[in-house]
Amino acid sequence: MARSLVIVGAGPAGMSAAIAAQARGARVTVVDEAARPGGQIYRQAHPALIGDDFAEASERARKERLIGAFERVLDRIEYRTETSAFALFKTGELHIASGSRTEALRADAIILTTGVREIAVPFPGWTTPGVMYAGGAQALLKSQSVLAGRSIVVCGTGPLPIVVAAQILRAGGSVAALATLNSLKVAGWQLPALWSGRELVREGLRYLTTVIRARVPRLTSYVPVRVNGREQVESVVLARVDRRGVVIPRTEREVACDVVAVNYGFTANNELAAMAGITMRHDPPRGGWLPVVDEFGRTSVARIFAAGDAAGLRGALVAEAEGQAVGAAAAADPEEITRPDFRAGLAVALAARERLSAFQDAMQQLLLVPSGLWRLPTDETIICRCENVTLAALRDALTAGYLAPNTIKRVTRAGMGWCGGRTCLHAVSALAELHGAPLAEMMTPRPLARPIPLASLANRAPAGRP
Amino acid sequence: MWRDMLTRVRSDAGLAQGRARNLGKSDDETSVFFSFENRQVKARVGQSVAAALLANGIRTLRIDEAGNPKGILCGIGYCFECRCVIDDEPDRRACMVDAKPGMRVRRQQGLA
């Protein structure tokens, strides 16, 4: 009988794994929260909204090629859209919710391609309507055809703010300033790595050219330190920071805007992996706590695999190559993987992953967030937005010696709200480390990974094989 | 230069959504109407409630339990900051719900 396989996520890694596994005869089920495939990076608009795309042509071509290939296997796989995976157990039982129903799936193999989410360093006023993640502003543009505001300040670290600023401009929007923490120069000396990612470098330079031609004020080593406006953003104060991330006095500049789009990098969506008891490792530049995987995506728990950014932030091209290898491995008999000809059959995908990972390693220099930035929040700044936990409340707990994430959560309620800590956990851990928490620790992930109404849990299909 | 920019931007209501060059057009065939706080709002077919409200200049989607105004943060469904009351059901994520004709949306105040 053909092996059954469930893939969580329909981004580059998930789509590519589905195609590879289906080609090897596996019975594939893909579950994804969105209505259309693509994940976040290849997010697609509703068919009625498709207009101009503000991405580079080469980037659009990659997106169309992979989504096209995925669509061609749709009649041979099961693709469950608008479906959330909310629990995964060591036994390999995956729980999903769709509409008002829940269901448990069992399969011979499960691949987690849950991707990453954005993070930000909280600063005074960051809960004011108008402050949003830069990728969120980009998502509004690419899937909703809406500009986040009339006058947008884009800031943060890494390449994303540059891309978002350029796409806003190409859509006819106005960027009041582009403030980046790290200079592009830090990646500039790693020539072999840049060469291996030359297509992405070329795209990046085109985006930068768009920003320069539009005469957008560009500030390097500047970060948002404060937002003015009570009901909504009226202006943002940017200030220069030194190498340690500490604000340099008298460098503040106020810029009028109605949106502050900020991104300080990404953290892995690791809840399902951790919930299943998979051995995790801490790798901050690659997304924090990650499942330990071997070259074929096998985790410490039998039958559970991980691929793409959820197994370490390396971008869409690596995710696609890795999805091919992991999809093939999950579709194979466990013994088959150990044979030399199995690896030989995946040589192209494995080589592509290695080559493109080298480029992503070079880019990681751009994503570094120095510890001094964590001094941006003041006593009144809200760290956990769901439960309104301020820095003062958090610091009281830390000073009292509650340093482990689980304890901080119980004492302060940070991480106990609607988002399940997805917004604040990264900040809570970073602030705890500053207060001398011995080692980065993980908050114990508990079901549910998504809020599910009790009625949906009661409305439950019996466990079955897909 | 920075002071100039501040004044200029404050007085410039110019680049409103509709006038942005490349975002496509909406006509009656591709529009739906729903209500927000008893006010008629126009959305394009396929737009989320949050995106349509933003296009109409509405940013505050919720007043939280402590009285703080809240709007879109992540835009993709995981932060739960944009929870609205939609057709009398609280805690619906405005960024994840497509705008439908006749929908009644209001700001969530605290828990409901």
Coordinates of C-alpha atoms in Angstrom, one line a residue:
Chain A
M1 CA 0.0 0.0 0.0
A2 CA 1.2 3.5 -0.8
R3 CA 2.6 5.5 2.2
S4 CA 0.4 8.2 3.5
L5 CA 1.9 11.6 4.2
V6 CA 0.5 14.8 5.7
I7 CA 2.2 18.1 5.1
V8 CA 1.5 21.1 7.3
G9 CA 1.8 24.3 5.3
A10 CA 1.6 25.2 1.6
G11 CA 4.5 27.6 1.3
P12 CA 7.6 26.8 -0.8
A13 CA 8.7 23.9 1.3
G14 CA 5.3 22.4 1.6
M15 CA 4.4 22.7 -2.0
S16 CA 7.7 21.3 -3.1
A17 CA 7.5 18.4 -0.7
A18 CA 4.0 17.5 -1.9
I19 CA 5.1 17.5 -5.5
A20 CA 8.2 15.3 -4.7
A21 CA 6.2 12.9 -2.5
Q22 CA 3.4 12.5 -4.9
A23 CA 5.8 11.7 -7.7
R24 CA 7.1 8.8 -5.6
G25 CA 3.7 7.4 -5.2
A26 CA 2.8 8.6 -1.7
R27 CA -0.8 9.5 -0.8
V28 CA -0.3 13.2 0.1
T29 CA -2.6 15.5 2.2
V30 CA -1.6 19.1 2.5
V31 CA -3.3 21.2 5.2
D32 CA -2.9 25.0 5.1
E33 CA -4.6 28.0 6.8
A34 CA -4.8 30.1 3.7
A35 CA -7.4 29.9 0.9
R36 CA -4.7 29.7 -1.8
P37 CA -1.3 28.1 -1.9
G38 CA 1.9 30.0 -1.6
G39 CA 2.5 30.5 2.1
Q40 CA 3.6 34.0 3.1
I41 CA 6.4 34.6 0.6
Y42 CA 4.4 33.5 -2.4
R43 CA 1.1 34.8 -1.0
Q44 CA -1.5 35.1 -3.7
A45 CA -4.3 37.6 -3.9
H46 CA -8.0 36.7 -4.4
P47 CA -8.6 36.1 -8.1
A48 CA -10.8 39.3 -8.2
L49 CA -8.0 41.4 -6.9
I50 CA -5.1 40.4 -9.1
G51 CA -3.6 43.4 -10.6
D52 CA 0.0 44.6 -10.9
D53 CA 2.6 42.8 -8.9
F54 CA 5.3 44.9 -7.3
A55 CA 7.8 42.1 -7.0
E56 CA 10.8 41.7 -9.3
A57 CA 10.0 39.7 -12.5
S58 CA 12.4 37.0 -11.5
E59 CA 10.8 36.6 -8.1
R60 CA 7.3 36.4 -9.8
A61 CA 8.6 33.8 -12.2
R62 CA 9.8 31.6 -9.3
K63 CA 6.5 32.0 -7.6
E64 CA 4.4 31.2 -10.7
R65 CA 6.6 28.2 -11.6
L66 CA 6.3 26.5 -8.1
I67 CA 2.6 27.3 -7.6
G68 CA 2.0 26.1 -11.2
A69 CA 3.8 22.8 -10.5
F70 CA 1.8 22.4 -7.3
E71 CA -1.5 23.1 -9.1
R72 CA -0.7 20.4 -11.6
V73 CA -0.6 17.7 -8.9
L74 CA -3.8 18.9 -7.1
D75 CA -5.9 16.2 -8.8
R76 CA -3.6 13.6 -7.3
I77 CA -3.3 14.9 -3.8
E78 CA -5.7 16.0 -1.1
Y79 CA -5.4 19.8 -0.4
R80 CA -7.3 21.1 2.6
T81 CA -7.4 24.9 2.6
E82 CA -8.5 27.2 5.4
T83 CA -7.5 24.4 7.8
S84 CA -5.5 24.9 11.0
A85 CA -3.2 22.3 12.5
F86 CA -3.6 22.9 16.2
A87 CA -2.0 20.0 17.9
L88 CA 0.6 17.3 17.2
F89 CA 1.5 14.5 19.5
K90 CA 4.5 12.1 19.8
T91 CA 2.3 9.3 18.5
G92 CA 2.1 11.2 15.2
E93 CA -1.5 12.2 15.6
L94 CA -2.2 15.6 14.0
H95 CA -5.3 17.6 15.0
I96 CA -6.8 19.9 12.5
A97 CA -9.7 22.4 12.5
S98 CA -11.7 23.6 9.6
G99 CA -14.8 25.7 9.8
S100 CA -16.6 24.5 12.9
R101 CA -15.2 20.9 12.7
T102 CA -12.1 19.3 14.1
E103 CA -10.4 16.0 13.1
A104 CA -7.4 13.9 14.0
L105 CA -5.2 12.6 11.2
R106 CA -2.8 9.7 11.3
A107 CA -0.3 9.1 8.6
D108 CA 2.9 7.2 7.9
A109 CA 4.8 10.5 7.9
I110 CA 4.1 14.1 8.7
I111 CA 6.2 17.0 7.4
L112 CA 6.1 20.3 9.3
T113 CA 6.6 23.2 6.9
T114 CA 5.2 25.8 9.2
G115 CA 7.5 28.7 8.2
V116 CA 8.4 31.7 10.3
R117 CA 6.7 34.8 11.6
E118 CA 7.9 38.4 12.1
I119 CA 9.3 39.8 15.3
A120 CA 9.8 43.3 16.6
V121 CA 11.6 45.0 19.5
P122 CA 8.8 46.7 21.5
F123 CA 9.2 50.5 21.8
P124 CA 7.0 53.2 23.4
G125 CA 3.8 53.5 21.5
W126 CA 4.2 50.3 19.4
T127 CA 0.7 49.2 20.3
T128 CA -0.8 52.3 18.6
P129 CA -2.9 51.6 15.5
G130 CA -0.6 52.2 12.6
V131 CA 2.4 50.4 13.9
M132 CA 2.5 47.0 12.1
Y133 CA 5.1 44.5 10.9
A134 CA 6.7 45.4 7.6
G135 CA 5.8 41.9 6.2
G136 CA 2.2 42.7 7.3
A137 CA 2.2 45.9 5.3
Q138 CA 3.6 43.8 2.4
A139 CA 0.9 41.2 2.8
L140 CA -1.8 43.9 2.6
L141 CA -0.2 45.1 -0.6
K142 CA 0.3 41.8 -2.3
S143 CA -2.8 40.0 -1.3
Q144 CA -5.3 42.8 -0.6
S145 CA -4.1 45.6 -3.0
V146 CA -4.2 48.1 -0.1
L147 CA -1.5 50.5 0.9
A148 CA -1.1 50.3 4.7
G149 CA -1.1 54.2 4.9
R150 CA -0.7 57.5 3.2
S151 CA 2.8 58.1 4.5
I152 CA 4.7 55.1 5.7
V153 CA 8.0 54.8 7.6
V154 CA 9.7 51.5 7.0
C155 CA 12.3 50.3 9.5
G156 CA 14.1 47.4 11.1
T157 CA 16.7 45.0 10.0
G158 CA 17.7 42.7 7.2
P159 CA 16.6 43.0 3.6
L160 CA 12.8 43.0 4.1
P161 CA 12.4 46.7 5.0
I162 CA 14.1 47.7 1.7
V163 CA 11.9 45.3 -0.3
V164 CA 8.7 46.6 1.4
A165 CA 9.7 50.2 0.9
A166 CA 10.3 49.6 -2.8
Q167 CA 7.0 47.7 -3.3
I168 CA 5.0 50.5 -1.5
L169 CA 6.6 53.0 -3.9
R170 CA 5.9 50.9 -6.9
A171 CA 2.3 50.7 -5.9
G172 CA 2.2 54.5 -5.9
G173 CA 2.5 54.9 -2.1
S174 CA 4.6 57.3 -0.2
V175 CA 7.5 56.2 2.0
A176 CA 8.4 59.0 4.5
A177 CA 11.7 57.3 5.5
L178 CA 13.6 54.0 5.4
A179 CA 15.5 53.4 8.6
T180 CA 17.7 50.3 8.7
L181 CA 19.6 49.0 11.7
N182 CA 22.5 47.4 9.8
S183 CA 24.3 48.7 6.8
L184 CA 24.2 46.5 3.7
K185 CA 28.0 46.7 3.7
V186 CA 28.2 44.1 6.4
A187 CA 27.2 41.5 3.8
G188 CA 29.2 43.1 1.0
W189 CA 32.6 41.4 1.6
Q190 CA 31.5 37.8 1.4
L191 CA 31.9 37.6 -2.4
P192 CA 31.6 33.8 -2.9
A193 CA 28.4 33.7 -0.9
L194 CA 27.0 36.7 -2.8
W195 CA 27.8 35.1 -6.1
S196 CA 25.9 31.9 -5.1
G197 CA 22.9 34.0 -4.4
R198 CA 23.4 36.5 -7.3
E199 CA 19.8 36.3 -8.5
L200 CA 18.6 37.5 -5.1
V201 CA 21.4 40.1 -4.9
R202 CA 20.3 41.5 -8.3
E203 CA 16.7 41.7 -7.1
G204 CA 17.8 43.4 -3.9
L205 CA 19.7 46.0 -5.8
R206 CA 16.7 46.7 -8.0
Y207 CA 14.5 47.3 -4.9
L208 CA 17.2 49.6 -3.5
T209 CA 17.3 51.5 -6.8
T210 CA 13.6 52.1 -6.6
V211 CA 14.0 53.6 -3.1
I212 CA 17.0 55.7 -4.1
R213 CA 15.3 57.0 -7.3
A214 CA 12.2 58.0 -5.3
R215 CA 14.5 60.1 -3.1
V216 CA 13.2 58.5 0.1
P217 CA 15.3 59.7 3.1
R218 CA 17.4 56.7 4.1
L219 CA 18.9 56.4 7.5
T220 CA 21.4 53.7 8.5
S221 CA 21.7 52.7 12.1
Y222 CA 18.5 54.4 13.0
V223 CA 15.6 52.7 14.8
P224 CA 12.1 53.7 15.9
V225 CA 12.3 54.8 19.6
R226 CA 8.9 56.3 20.1
V227 CA 5.5 56.8 18.4
N228 CA 3.5 60.0 18.9
G229 CA -0.3 59.9 18.7
R230 CA -2.9 58.4 21.0
E231 CA -5.7 57.1 18.7
Q232 CA -3.3 56.4 15.8
V233 CA 0.2 57.1 14.7
E234 CA 0.9 60.8 13.9
S235 CA 4.7 60.6 13.8
V236 CA 7.6 58.4 14.7
V237 CA 10.8 59.4 16.4
L238 CA 13.9 57.7 14.9
A239 CA 17.2 57.8 16.7
R240 CA 20.7 56.6 15.9
V241 CA 22.1 53.6 17.8
D242 CA 25.7 52.5 18.3
R243 CA 27.1 49.1 17.6
R244 CA 25.7 47.7 20.8
G245 CA 22.3 49.0 19.9
V246 CA 22.3 51.8 22.5
V247 CA 20.6 55.0 21.4
I248 CA 23.0 57.9 20.9
P249 CA 21.8 61.1 22.6
R250 CA 20.7 64.0 20.5
T251 CA 20.2 62.0 17.3
E252 CA 16.4 61.9 17.4
R253 CA 14.5 62.9 14.3
E254 CA 10.7 63.1 14.2
V255 CA 9.1 62.0 11.0
A256 CA 5.4 62.5 10.3
C257 CA 3.6 59.4 9.1
D258 CA 0.5 57.4 9.7
V259 CA 2.1 53.9 9.5
V260 CA 5.3 52.6 11.0
A261 CA 6.2 49.3 9.3
V262 CA 8.8 47.5 11.3
N263 CA 10.6 44.1 11.1
Y264 CA 13.4 42.9 13.3
G265 CA 13.7 39.5 11.7
F266 CA 11.8 36.2 12.1
T267 CA 11.2 33.5 14.6
A268 CA 10.2 29.9 13.7
N269 CA 6.6 28.6 14.0
N270 CA 7.8 25.8 16.2
E271 CA 4.7 25.1 18.3
L272 CA 3.7 21.8 16.7
A273 CA 7.3 20.5 16.7
A274 CA 7.8 21.3 20.3
M275 CA 4.4 20.0 21.3
A276 CA 5.3 16.6 19.7
G277 CA 8.3 16.4 22.0
I278 CA 10.8 16.7 19.1
T279 CA 14.4 17.5 20.3
M280 CA 14.9 21.3 19.7
R281 CA 18.0 23.4 19.4
H282 CA 18.5 27.2 19.9
D283 CA 19.8 29.1 16.9
P284 CA 18.7 32.7 17.2
P285 CA 19.9 33.9 13.8
R286 CA 18.0 31.1 12.1
G287 CA 14.7 31.7 14.0
G288 CA 15.2 30.8 17.7
W289 CA 14.1 27.3 18.8
L290 CA 14.2 24.8 15.9
P291 CA 13.6 21.1 15.6
V292 CA 16.9 19.2 15.2
V293 CA 16.8 17.6 11.8
D294 CA 19.1 15.5 9.7
E295 CA 19.8 16.1 6.0
F296 CA 16.5 14.5 5.0
G297 CA 14.5 16.4 7.6
R298 CA 14.0 13.6 10.0
T299 CA 13.4 14.8 13.6
S300 CA 14.0 12.9 16.9
V301 CA 10.4 11.6 16.7
A302 CA 9.7 8.8 14.3
R303 CA 7.6 9.7 11.3
I304 CA 7.8 13.5 11.9
F305 CA 9.9 15.5 9.5
A306 CA 10.5 19.3 9.2
A307 CA 11.6 21.4 6.2
G308 CA 12.0 24.9 5.0
D309 CA 12.2 28.0 7.3
A310 CA 10.5 26.1 10.2
A311 CA 13.7 24.0 10.3
G312 CA 15.9 27.1 10.1
L313 CA 15.4 30.4 8.3
R314 CA 17.1 30.2 4.9
G315 CA 14.5 31.7 2.5
A316 CA 12.2 30.4 -0.2
L317 CA 14.8 29.0 -2.6
V318 CA 16.4 26.8 0.1
A319 CA 12.9 25.8 1.3
E320 CA 11.9 24.7 -2.2
A321 CA 15.1 22.6 -2.6
E322 CA 14.8 21.2 0.9
G323 CA 11.1 20.4 0.4
Q324 CA 12.1 18.2 -2.6
A325 CA 14.6 16.2 -0.5
V326 CA 12.4 15.9 2.6
G327 CA 9.2 15.1 0.5
A328 CA 11.1 12.3 -1.2
A329 CA 12.5 11.0 2.1
A330 CA 9.0 11.0 3.8
A331 CA 7.5 9.2 0.9
A332 CA 10.3 6.5 1.0
D333 CA 10.5 3.4 3.1
P334 CA 12.7 4.2 6.1
E335 CA 15.3 1.6 5.0
E336 CA 15.3 3.0 1.4
I337 CA 16.7 6.3 2.7
T338 CA 19.9 4.6 3.9
R339 CA 20.8 3.3 0.5
P340 CA 23.4 5.3 -1.5
D341 CA 21.3 5.5 -4.6
F342 CA 18.6 7.3 -2.7
R343 CA 20.9 10.2 -1.9
A344 CA 22.3 10.1 -5.5
G345 CA 18.7 10.6 -6.8
L346 CA 18.4 13.8 -4.8
A347 CA 21.9 15.2 -5.6
V348 CA 20.6 18.2 -7.4
A349 CA 18.2 19.3 -4.7
L350 CA 20.8 18.7 -1.9
A351 CA 23.5 20.7 -3.8
A352 CA 21.0 23.6 -4.5
R353 CA 20.2 23.7 -0.8
E354 CA 23.8 23.9 0.2
R355 CA 24.7 26.5 -2.3
L356 CA 21.8 28.8 -1.5
S357 CA 22.2 28.3 2.3
A358 CA 25.7 29.8 2.0
F359 CA 24.1 33.0 0.6
Q360 CA 21.6 33.0 3.5
D361 CA 24.4 32.6 6.0
A362 CA 26.0 35.8 4.6
M363 CA 22.7 37.6 4.9
Q364 CA 22.3 36.7 8.5
Q365 CA 24.8 39.5 9.4
L366 CA 22.1 41.9 8.3
L367 CA 19.6 40.4 10.7
L368 CA 21.6 40.7 13.9
V369 CA 19.8 42.6 16.6
P370 CA 22.3 44.0 19.2
S371 CA 21.2 43.6 22.9
G372 CA 21.2 47.3 23.5
L373 CA 18.0 47.6 21.5
W374 CA 16.1 45.8 24.3
R375 CA 16.5 49.1 26.3
L376 CA 14.1 50.8 23.9
P377 CA 10.9 49.8 25.9
T378 CA 10.2 52.0 29.0
D379 CA 8.4 51.0 32.2
E380 CA 5.0 51.7 30.6
T381 CA 5.7 49.9 27.3
I382 CA 3.4 46.9 26.8
I383 CA 5.4 43.8 26.0
C384 CA 2.6 41.2 25.9
R385 CA -0.1 42.9 23.9
C386 CA -2.8 40.4 24.5
E387 CA -2.6 40.6 28.3
N388 CA -1.3 44.2 28.6
V389 CA 1.8 43.2 30.5
T390 CA 4.2 46.1 30.7
L391 CA 8.0 46.1 31.0
A392 CA 7.7 47.2 34.6
A393 CA 5.5 44.2 35.5
L394 CA 7.8 41.9 33.6
R395 CA 10.9 43.4 35.3
D396 CA 9.3 43.0 38.7
A397 CA 8.9 39.3 38.0
L398 CA 12.5 39.0 36.6
T399 CA 14.0 40.9 39.6
A400 CA 12.1 38.6 42.0
G401 CA 14.0 35.8 40.4
Y402 CA 11.3 34.3 38.0
L403 CA 13.6 33.8 35.1
A404 CA 12.3 30.7 33.3
P405 CA 9.7 31.4 30.6
N406 CA 7.1 29.0 32.1
T407 CA 7.4 30.8 35.4
I408 CA 7.3 34.3 33.9
K409 CA 4.1 33.3 32.1
R410 CA 2.5 32.1 35.3
V411 CA 3.5 35.1 37.3
T412 CA 2.8 37.9 34.8
R413 CA 0.4 36.3 32.3
A414 CA 2.7 37.2 29.4
G415 CA 2.1 34.7 26.6
M416 CA -1.3 33.5 28.0
G417 CA -3.5 35.6 25.7
W418 CA -5.1 35.1 22.4
C419 CA -2.0 34.8 20.3
G420 CA -0.5 32.2 22.6
G421 CA 2.7 34.1 23.0
R422 CA 3.5 34.2 19.3
T423 CA 3.9 38.0 19.5
C424 CA 5.7 38.4 22.8
L425 CA 7.6 35.2 23.6
H426 CA 10.7 36.4 21.6
A427 CA 10.8 39.7 23.5
V428 CA 10.1 38.0 26.9
S429 CA 13.0 35.6 26.4
A430 CA 15.4 38.4 25.2
L431 CA 14.5 40.6 28.2
A432 CA 14.9 37.6 30.6
E433 CA 18.3 37.0 29.2
L434 CA 19.3 40.6 29.8
H435 CA 18.2 40.1 33.4
G436 CA 20.5 37.1 33.8
A437 CA 18.3 34.2 32.8
P438 CA 21.0 31.5 32.7
L439 CA 20.2 30.0 29.3
A440 CA 17.6 30.6 26.7
E441 CA 14.7 28.3 27.6
M442 CA 11.6 27.4 25.8
M443 CA 8.1 28.0 27.1
T444 CA 6.4 24.6 27.2
P445 CA 4.1 24.5 24.2
R446 CA 0.7 23.1 25.0
P447 CA -2.2 22.4 22.9
L448 CA -3.8 24.3 21.2
A449 CA -1.4 26.0 18.8
R450 CA -4.4 28.0 17.7
P451 CA -7.5 29.1 19.6
I452 CA -10.3 26.7 18.7
P453 CA -13.9 27.1 19.9
L454 CA -15.0 24.4 22.3
A455 CA -17.9 23.8 20.0
S456 CA -15.4 22.8 17.2
L457 CA -13.6 20.5 19.5
A458 CA -16.9 18.8 20.4
N459 CA -17.8 18.6 16.7
R460 CA -15.1 16.1 16.0
A461 CA -14.6 13.5 13.3
P462 CA -13.2 10.2 14.6
A463 CA -9.4 9.7 14.1
G464 CA -8.7 8.2 10.7
R465 CA -6.1 7.8 8.1
P466 CA -6.1 10.4 5.3
Chain B
M1 CA 15.1 69.3 6.1
W2 CA 13.5 67.0 8.6
R3 CA 11.3 69.8 10.0
D4 CA 10.2 70.7 6.5
M5 CA 9.4 67.1 5.8
L6 CA 7.3 66.9 8.9
T7 CA 5.2 69.9 7.9
R8 CA 4.9 68.8 4.4
V9 CA 3.7 65.3 5.3
R10 CA 1.3 66.6 7.9
S11 CA -0.4 68.9 5.4
D12 CA -0.4 66.4 2.6
A13 CA -3.5 64.3 2.4
G14 CA -2.5 63.5 -1.2
L15 CA -1.7 59.9 -1.8
A16 CA -5.0 58.4 -0.7
Q17 CA -5.6 54.8 -1.6
G18 CA -7.8 55.6 -4.6
R19 CA -5.2 57.8 -6.2
A20 CA -2.4 55.4 -5.8
R21 CA -1.2 54.5 -9.3
N22 CA -1.1 50.8 -9.5
L23 CA -3.6 49.2 -7.2
G24 CA -6.3 48.5 -9.7
K25 CA -9.8 50.0 -9.9
S26 CA -12.9 49.2 -8.1
D27 CA -16.2 49.7 -9.8
D28 CA -19.7 48.6 -8.7
E29 CA -19.4 45.2 -10.2
T30 CA -16.3 44.4 -8.2
S31 CA -17.5 46.1 -5.0
V32 CA -19.3 44.9 -1.9
F33 CA -20.8 47.0 0.8
F34 CA -20.8 46.2 4.5
S35 CA -21.4 48.3 7.6
F36 CA -18.8 49.2 10.2
E37 CA -20.1 50.9 13.4
N38 CA -23.3 51.6 11.4
R39 CA -21.4 53.3 8.6
Q40 CA -21.5 52.0 5.1
V41 CA -18.0 50.8 3.9
K42 CA -17.1 49.8 0.4
A43 CA -14.8 46.9 -0.2
R44 CA -13.4 45.2 -3.3
V45 CA -14.5 41.6 -3.8
G46 CA -11.8 39.4 -2.2
Q47 CA -10.7 41.9 0.3
S48 CA -10.5 41.1 4.0
V49 CA -12.6 43.2 6.4
A50 CA -9.3 44.7 7.8
A51 CA -8.0 45.6 4.4
A52 CA -11.3 47.2 3.3
L53 CA -11.4 49.3 6.6
L54 CA -7.8 50.4 6.1
A55 CA -8.6 51.4 2.5
N56 CA -11.4 53.6 4.0
G57 CA -9.0 55.2 6.5
I58 CA -10.2 53.1 9.5
R59 CA -7.4 51.9 11.6
T60 CA -8.7 51.3 15.1
L61 CA -10.4 47.9 15.0
R62 CA -10.7 47.1 18.7
I63 CA -10.5 48.8 22.1
D64 CA -8.8 46.3 24.4
E65 CA -9.7 45.4 28.0
A66 CA -7.4 48.2 29.3
G67 CA -9.0 50.8 26.9
N68 CA -6.1 50.9 24.4
P69 CA -7.0 51.3 20.7
K70 CA -5.7 48.5 18.6
G71 CA -5.3 47.9 14.9
I72 CA -3.6 45.5 12.5
L73 CA -0.2 44.2 13.5
C74 CA 0.7 41.0 11.7
G75 CA -1.9 41.2 8.9
I76 CA -1.8 37.4 8.4
G77 CA -3.8 36.0 11.3
Y78 CA -1.5 35.0 14.1
C79 CA -1.4 38.1 16.4
F80 CA -5.2 38.4 17.0
E81 CA -4.9 42.2 17.5
C82 CA -7.6 42.9 14.9
R83 CA -10.5 41.1 16.5
C84 CA -13.8 42.6 15.7
V85 CA -17.5 41.7 16.3
I86 CA -18.7 40.5 12.9
D87 CA -22.4 39.7 12.6
D88 CA -22.7 39.6 16.4
E89 CA -19.9 37.1 16.8
P90 CA -17.0 38.5 18.8
D91 CA -13.3 37.7 18.3
R92 CA -13.3 37.3 14.5
R93 CA -10.0 38.3 13.0
A94 CA -10.7 41.2 10.6
C95 CA -7.6 40.3 8.6
M96 CA -8.8 36.7 8.0
V97 CA -12.5 37.3 7.2
D98 CA -13.4 38.3 3.6
A99 CA -15.8 41.3 3.3
K100 CA -19.2 40.1 2.3
P101 CA -22.3 42.2 1.3
G102 CA -24.4 43.2 4.2
M103 CA -21.9 42.1 6.9
R104 CA -22.3 44.0 10.1
V105 CA -18.9 44.8 11.7
R106 CA -18.2 46.7 14.8
R107 CA -15.2 47.5 17.1
Q108 CA -14.8 44.9 19.8
Q109 CA -14.8 46.6 23.2
G110 CA -12.9 44.4 25.6
L111 CA -14.4 40.9 25.5
A112 CA -17.4 41.6 23.2

